[in-house]
mmCIF file of C-alpha atoms in Angstrom:
data_model
loop_
_atom_site.group_PDB
_atom_site.id
_atom_site.type_symbol
_atom_site.label_atom_id
_atom_site.label_comp_id
_atom_site.label_asym_id
_atom_site.label_seq_id
_atom_site.Cartn_x
_atom_site.Cartn_y
_atom_site.Cartn_z
ATOM 1 C CA LEU A 217 -1.191 16.106 -12.791
ATOM 2 C CA ALA A 218 0.027 19.573 -11.952
ATOM 3 C CA LYS A 219 2.382 21.098 -14.495
ATOM 4 C CA THR A 220 5.643 22.564 -13.264
ATOM 5 C CA THR A 221 7.786 25.334 -14.703
ATOM 6 C CA GLN A 222 11.416 25.852 -13.765
ATOM 7 C CA PRO A 223 14.375 27.643 -15.366
ATOM 8 C CA ILE A 224 16.149 25.702 -18.077
ATOM 9 C CA SER A 225 19.611 26.454 -16.739
ATOM 10 C CA MET A 226 21.506 28.284 -14.010
ATOM 11 C CA ASP A 227 25.139 28.985 -13.275
ATOM 12 C CA SER A 228 26.682 29.631 -9.888
ATOM 13 C CA TYR A 229 30.112 29.871 -8.320
ATOM 14 C CA GLU A 230 31.470 27.440 -5.810
ATOM 15 C CA GLY A 231 30.656 28.288 -2.219
ATOM 16 C CA GLN A 232 27.507 30.225 -3.071
ATOM 17 C CA GLU A 233 23.967 29.398 -2.042
ATOM 18 C CA VAL A 234 21.823 28.394 -5.002
ATOM 19 C CA ASN A 235 18.064 28.777 -5.128
ATOM 20 C CA ILE A 236 16.042 27.092 -7.858
ATOM 21 C CA THR A 237 12.399 28.088 -8.072
ATOM 22 C CA CYS A 238 9.616 25.964 -9.474
ATOM 23 C CA SER A 239 6.131 27.204 -10.361
ATOM 24 C CA HIS A 240 3.140 24.899 -9.987
ATOM 25 C CA ASN A 241 0.047 27.075 -10.182
ATOM 26 C CA ASN A 242 -2.382 24.157 -10.485
ATOM 27 C CA ILE A 243 -1.156 22.177 -7.499
ATOM 28 C CA ALA A 244 -3.914 20.147 -5.891
ATOM 29 C CA THR A 245 -4.708 19.935 -2.200
ATOM 30 C CA ASN A 246 -3.279 16.424 -1.913
ATOM 31 C CA ASP A 247 -0.131 17.095 -3.908
ATOM 32 C CA TYR A 248 3.362 17.018 -2.472
ATOM 33 C CA ILE A 249 6.389 18.767 -3.978
ATOM 34 C CA THR A 250 9.455 16.674 -4.616
ATOM 35 C CA TRP A 251 12.883 17.428 -6.025
ATOM 36 C CA TYR A 252 15.218 14.998 -7.754
ATOM 37 C CA GLN A 253 18.837 15.394 -8.841
ATOM 38 C CA GLN A 254 20.399 13.718 -11.851
ATOM 39 C CA PHE A 255 24.072 13.467 -12.721
ATOM 40 C CA PRO A 256 25.194 12.618 -16.257
ATOM 41 C CA SER A 257 24.824 8.936 -17.137
ATOM 42 C CA GLN A 258 22.956 8.177 -13.913
ATOM 43 C CA GLY A 259 19.344 7.827 -12.887
ATOM 44 C CA PRO A 260 17.657 10.580 -10.883
ATOM 45 C CA ARG A 261 18.098 10.632 -7.130
ATOM 46 C CA PHE A 262 15.572 11.885 -4.574
ATOM 47 C CA ILE A 263 16.681 15.043 -2.759
ATOM 48 C CA ILE A 264 13.815 16.403 -0.719
ATOM 49 C CA GLN A 265 10.053 16.516 -0.439
ATOM 50 C CA GLY A 266 7.578 18.778 1.281
ATOM 51 C CA TYR A 267 3.955 19.785 1.560
ATOM 52 C CA LYS A 268 4.101 23.269 3.066
ATOM 53 C CA THR A 269 6.378 25.770 4.834
ATOM 54 C CA LYS A 270 9.978 24.636 5.114
ATOM 55 C CA VAL A 271 11.704 21.297 5.010
ATOM 56 C CA THR A 272 15.418 20.784 5.586
ATOM 57 C CA ASN A 273 17.649 17.757 5.355
ATOM 58 C CA GLU A 274 21.390 17.195 5.176
ATOM 59 C CA VAL A 275 21.473 18.062 1.484
ATOM 60 C CA ALA A 276 19.033 20.894 0.864
ATOM 61 C CA SER A 277 16.144 23.011 2.057
ATOM 62 C CA LEU A 278 12.753 23.352 0.455
ATOM 63 C CA PHE A 279 10.706 26.505 0.922
ATOM 64 C CA ILE A 280 7.001 26.448 0.124
ATOM 65 C CA PRO A 281 4.867 29.585 0.524
ATOM 66 C CA ALA A 282 1.398 29.495 1.988
ATOM 67 C CA ASP A 283 -0.370 29.397 -1.392
ATOM 68 C CA ARG A 284 1.860 26.465 -2.503
ATOM 69 C CA LYS A 285 1.886 27.738 -6.094
ATOM 70 C CA SER A 286 5.656 27.728 -6.145
ATOM 71 C CA SER A 287 8.564 26.219 -4.269
ATOM 72 C CA THR A 288 12.268 26.937 -3.946
ATOM 73 C CA LEU A 289 15.020 24.400 -3.621
ATOM 74 C CA SER A 290 17.983 25.856 -1.747
ATOM 75 C CA LEU A 291 21.437 24.297 -1.954
ATOM 76 C CA PRO A 292 23.852 25.769 0.599
ATOM 77 C CA ARG A 293 27.502 26.416 -0.325
ATOM 78 C CA VAL A 294 27.536 24.515 -3.590
ATOM 79 C CA SER A 295 30.573 22.692 -4.893
ATOM 80 C CA LEU A 296 31.529 21.425 -8.335
ATOM 81 C CA SER A 297 29.923 18.078 -7.503
ATOM 82 C CA ASP A 298 26.515 19.774 -7.353
ATOM 83 C CA THR A 299 26.593 20.271 -11.118
ATOM 84 C CA ALA A 300 23.551 18.307 -12.245
ATOM 85 C CA VAL A 301 20.001 18.565 -13.540
ATOM 86 C CA TYR A 302 17.377 19.259 -10.874
ATOM 87 C CA TYR A 303 13.761 18.241 -11.373
ATOM 88 C CA CYS A 304 10.729 19.604 -9.564
ATOM 89 C CA LEU A 305 7.780 17.216 -9.383
ATOM 90 C CA VAL A 306 4.289 17.612 -8.028
ATOM 91 C CA GLY A 307 2.037 14.677 -7.283
ATOM 92 C CA SER A 308 0.062 12.715 -4.755
ATOM 93 C CA ASN A 309 -0.082 9.121 -3.647
ATOM 94 C CA PHE A 310 -3.642 7.849 -3.875
ATOM 95 C CA GLY A 311 -3.400 4.665 -5.892
ATOM 96 C CA ASN A 312 -1.728 6.353 -8.850
ATOM 97 C CA GLU A 313 2.022 6.213 -8.685
ATOM 98 C CA LYS A 314 2.816 8.159 -11.817
ATOM 99 C CA LEU A 315 5.510 10.781 -11.544
ATOM 100 C CA THR A 316 5.790 13.508 -14.158
ATOM 101 C CA PHE A 317 9.276 14.797 -14.803
ATOM 102 C CA GLY A 318 9.703 18.028 -16.708
ATOM 103 C CA THR A 319 12.918 18.966 -18.466
ATOM 104 C CA GLY A 320 14.497 20.172 -15.237
ATOM 105 C CA THR A 321 17.041 22.883 -14.453
ATOM 106 C CA ARG A 322 20.606 22.302 -15.522
ATOM 107 C CA LEU A 323 22.790 23.739 -12.756
ATOM 108 C CA THR A 324 26.429 24.401 -13.576
ATOM 109 C CA ILE A 325 28.846 25.245 -10.785
ATOM 110 C CA ILE A 326 31.782 27.372 -11.821
ATOM 111 C CA PRO A 327 35.105 27.071 -9.976
ATOM 112 C CA ASP B 163 22.586 1.487 -3.477
ATOM 113 C CA ALA B 164 18.909 0.649 -3.778
ATOM 114 C CA GLY B 165 19.500 -2.851 -5.152
ATOM 115 C CA ILE B 166 18.408 -2.250 -8.722
ATOM 116 C CA THR B 167 20.210 -3.585 -11.748
ATOM 117 C CA GLN B 168 19.392 -3.241 -15.402
ATOM 118 C CA SER B 169 20.519 -5.431 -18.259
ATOM 119 C CA PRO B 170 21.890 -4.957 -20.744
ATOM 120 C CA ARG B 171 23.497 -1.606 -20.009
ATOM 121 C CA HIS B 172 24.069 -0.900 -23.685
ATOM 122 C CA LYS B 173 22.461 -2.367 -26.767
ATOM 123 C CA VAL B 174 22.544 -1.648 -30.461
ATOM 124 C CA THR B 175 19.901 -3.288 -32.594
ATOM 125 C CA GLU B 176 18.272 -2.960 -35.967
ATOM 126 C CA THR B 177 14.834 -1.669 -36.865
ATOM 127 C CA GLY B 178 12.192 -4.366 -36.702
ATOM 128 C CA THR B 179 13.933 -6.650 -34.232
ATOM 129 C CA PRO B 180 12.455 -7.487 -30.836
ATOM 130 C CA VAL B 181 14.270 -6.220 -27.770
ATOM 131 C CA THR B 182 13.777 -7.035 -24.100
ATOM 132 C CA LEU B 183 15.235 -4.997 -21.275
ATOM 133 C CA ARG B 184 15.374 -6.418 -17.785
ATOM 134 C CA CYS B 185 15.098 -4.668 -14.453
ATOM 135 C CA HIS B 186 15.972 -6.657 -11.363
ATOM 136 C CA GLN B 187 15.539 -5.607 -7.737
ATOM 137 C CA THR B 188 16.686 -7.210 -4.524
ATOM 138 C CA GLU B 189 14.425 -5.089 -2.283
ATOM 139 C CA ASN B 190 11.169 -6.996 -2.746
ATOM 140 C CA HIS B 191 9.262 -3.759 -3.392
ATOM 141 C CA ARG B 192 5.831 -3.872 -4.910
ATOM 142 C CA TYR B 193 6.076 -0.900 -7.273
ATOM 143 C CA MET B 194 8.367 -0.865 -10.314
ATOM 144 C CA TYR B 195 8.539 1.596 -13.222
ATOM 145 C CA TRP B 196 10.020 1.970 -16.679
ATOM 146 C CA TYR B 197 10.938 5.438 -17.998
ATOM 147 C CA ARG B 198 12.641 6.677 -21.107
ATOM 148 C CA GLN B 199 14.777 9.781 -21.249
ATOM 149 C CA ASP B 200 15.343 11.789 -24.393
ATOM 150 C CA PRO B 201 16.952 15.194 -24.902
ATOM 151 C CA GLY B 202 14.426 17.963 -24.368
ATOM 152 C CA HIS B 203 11.821 15.679 -22.775
ATOM 153 C CA GLY B 204 13.109 14.816 -19.333
ATOM 154 C CA LEU B 205 11.926 11.401 -18.146
ATOM 155 C CA ARG B 206 8.636 9.984 -19.394
ATOM 156 C CA LEU B 207 6.829 7.041 -17.854
ATOM 157 C CA ILE B 208 6.308 4.067 -20.175
ATOM 158 C CA HIS B 209 4.681 1.446 -17.925
ATOM 159 C CA TYR B 210 4.568 0.657 -14.266
ATOM 160 C CA SER B 211 3.709 -2.322 -12.100
ATOM 161 C CA TYR B 212 2.022 -2.476 -8.709
ATOM 162 C CA GLY B 213 2.504 -6.192 -8.170
ATOM 163 C CA VAL B 214 3.092 -9.526 -9.850
ATOM 164 C CA LYS B 215 1.077 -9.609 -13.079
ATOM 165 C CA ASP B 216 -0.345 -6.141 -12.301
ATOM 166 C CA THR B 217 0.769 -3.462 -14.730
ATOM 167 C CA ASP B 218 -0.540 -0.225 -16.159
ATOM 168 C CA LYS B 219 0.333 2.189 -18.937
ATOM 169 C CA GLY B 220 2.216 5.440 -18.613
ATOM 170 C CA GLU B 221 2.190 8.418 -20.928
ATOM 171 C CA VAL B 222 4.331 6.876 -23.728
ATOM 172 C CA SER B 223 3.320 3.207 -23.748
ATOM 173 C CA ASP B 224 2.714 2.767 -27.502
ATOM 174 C CA GLY B 225 5.171 0.254 -28.978
ATOM 175 C CA TYR B 226 6.089 -1.196 -25.579
ATOM 176 C CA SER B 227 4.854 -4.086 -23.492
ATOM 177 C CA VAL B 228 5.844 -5.208 -20.017
ATOM 178 C CA SER B 229 5.660 -8.303 -17.899
ATOM 179 C CA ARG B 230 6.107 -9.018 -14.210
ATOM 180 C CA SER B 231 6.001 -12.712 -13.400
ATOM 181 C CA LYS B 232 8.127 -12.346 -10.262
ATOM 182 C CA THR B 233 8.385 -9.562 -7.715
ATOM 183 C CA GLU B 234 12.043 -8.999 -8.457
ATOM 184 C CA ASP B 235 11.899 -8.741 -12.251
ATOM 185 C CA PHE B 236 10.159 -6.228 -14.502
ATOM 186 C CA LEU B 237 10.700 -6.733 -18.221
ATOM 187 C CA LEU B 238 10.233 -4.128 -20.935
ATOM 188 C CA THR B 239 9.767 -5.425 -24.479
ATOM 189 C CA LEU B 240 9.908 -3.615 -27.765
ATOM 190 C CA GLU B 241 8.133 -6.040 -30.071
ATOM 191 C CA SER B 242 9.530 -4.441 -33.218
ATOM 192 C CA ALA B 243 12.084 -1.758 -32.472
ATOM 193 C CA THR B 244 11.980 1.552 -34.343
ATOM 194 C CA SER B 245 14.524 4.356 -34.550
ATOM 195 C CA SER B 246 12.212 6.565 -32.463
ATOM 196 C CA GLN B 247 12.774 4.166 -29.568
ATOM 197 C CA THR B 248 16.455 5.017 -29.427
ATOM 198 C CA SER B 249 16.734 6.344 -25.898
ATOM 199 C CA VAL B 250 18.057 5.793 -22.415
ATOM 200 C CA TYR B 251 15.735 3.577 -20.396
ATOM 201 C CA PHE B 252 15.555 3.790 -16.623
ATOM 202 C CA CYS B 253 13.918 1.399 -14.250
ATOM 203 C CA ALA B 254 12.796 2.553 -10.824
ATOM 204 C CA ILE B 255 11.380 1.023 -7.661
ATOM 205 C CA ARG B 256 9.382 2.600 -4.872
ATOM 206 C CA PRO B 257 9.570 1.478 -1.269
ATOM 207 C CA PRO B 258 6.474 1.380 0.912
ATOM 208 C CA ARG B 259 5.275 4.802 1.980
ATOM 209 C CA GLN B 260 6.926 5.949 5.180
ATOM 210 C CA GLY B 261 6.220 9.653 5.155
ATOM 211 C CA GLU B 262 7.937 10.115 1.794
ATOM 212 C CA VAL B 263 5.250 10.070 -0.853
ATOM 213 C CA ASN B 264 7.025 10.176 -4.183
ATOM 214 C CA GLU B 265 10.473 8.745 -3.556
ATOM 215 C CA GLN B 266 11.599 6.377 -6.239
ATOM 216 C CA PHE B 267 15.012 4.734 -6.587
ATOM 217 C CA PHE B 268 16.401 4.525 -10.076
ATOM 218 C CA GLY B 269 18.604 1.987 -11.767
ATOM 219 C CA PRO B 270 21.735 2.836 -13.753
ATOM 220 C CA GLY B 271 19.932 2.950 -17.099
ATOM 221 C CA THR B 272 20.138 1.110 -20.418
ATOM 222 C CA ARG B 273 21.274 2.966 -23.516
ATOM 223 C CA LEU B 274 19.437 1.543 -26.523
ATOM 224 C CA THR B 275 20.278 2.460 -30.095
ATOM 225 C CA VAL B 276 18.013 1.322 -32.921
ATOM 226 C CA LEU B 277 19.620 1.606 -36.335
#
């Protein structure tokens, strides 16, 4: 399973755009990149997933360069409710359903 | 909500006692997972199941066993609890693949303290 590296913590002000970058130098051809969000005392929640280029949904955007060795989760105009831990995961789906969570990035939104 | 419940939500027990945690789903999904979460380690997979009576080990399976006799229930058992098993335990389910490869839905968690 590809190892991921992301910043331990980040701070941002309300209303700003936040970009969290994840490195995954050993990503395999079949691997997808997925981001989860976790609030205190809750289980993680799926945010977004992509394979290449750019993916956007109602919550976030995911930018993946051509070499796929990194990815950036972009949260537009954050609010206090976006304070959470964000996990970057890399994995495929070929009979092995194991997800590997790292320690994540603790994002704190400042009023 | 994804239709996952965990019981109990909180438990305090003593070293050496057996403990069983229950995960129940109403979605009829095939795949179910047990994770533990500890400070500084993120979430780590303990065991997972890909069907009734079909289970496999995760990265931290020592000291744990699981059973799945019905689609809706996935049980995690600590045969003889130790203080190192004090943790928050999360159950997760995964719906059939529909373009989203790694999406799992997590339960609310069980906080277990072993004294």
